[in-house]
Amino acid sequence: HDRQGISELLLPAHEDAVITLRSLRDAVRLSPGRADDRLKLAQGLYRIGDLDAALDECRAALTLEPGNADAHLQLGIVLTAKQDWRTAASALNESIRLNRELTHAHYTLGSVLYSLGNVKAAIQSYRRTLELQPDFPDARYRLALLLKLSNREQEAAALMAEAARGGVPQAQYFLGNAYKNGQGVEKSLGLAIFWWAQAS
């Protein structure tokens, strides 16, 4: 596709994001003391990649409601995007302390803990994620990768297969490689090609 065609396709989505942000900002201007409005604005800013402004809104929401688990979660997500791993871990742990059922807090914490080099704790976070939401293919994929790093090939292959069937392209590619090399599964070039084709 030429660049003109791509920009024409993206224009409505961009206009929608601008309109949404404008209405979110208006809501905050009208009710600056509502933590929920600030949190929605933080999420909108995060979606367009304005991480610093999103961070400011998360902190404003937490000033208004220090015990808001969702605000701690959003803060952790923004800090993860900024690769501030330790502060992100602190925010996510606080979110989980306030509400142990927040699936996305456990999921994001898994990524943060892995980035901090704590594979064992990251595995536990992904397992907890799947306890809360069994139908979460990407969490299965990430857990499978960590188990593979821990040389637990068979368990990793089983989870990778579930993630591949769940539609995660990276899992389909890795499963193809597993079948090609016989890592945790019986070698099968036919199944390797099948899963590579699915990934592509």
Tab-separated table of N, CA and C in Angstrom, residues 26 60 85 125 180:
chain	number	residue	atom	x	y	z
A	26	ASP	N	-12.724	17.323	28.824
A	26	ASP	CA	-13.851	18.158	29.251
A	26	ASP	C	-14.446	17.635	30.553
A	60	ALA	N	-2.869	11.927	39.834
A	60	ALA	CA	-3.963	12.798	40.296
A	60	ALA	C	-5.117	11.947	40.820
A	85	TRP	N	10.733	-0.451	35.941
A	85	TRP	CA	10.296	-1.749	36.443
A	85	TRP	C	10.011	-1.774	37.938
A	125	SER	N	3.122	-15.352	38.873
A	125	SER	CA	2.158	-14.315	38.467
A	125	SER	C	1.329	-14.778	37.280
A	180	LYS	N	9.438	-29.368	14.943
A	180	LYS	CA	10.584	-29.591	14.041
A	180	LYS	C	11.741	-30.248	14.796
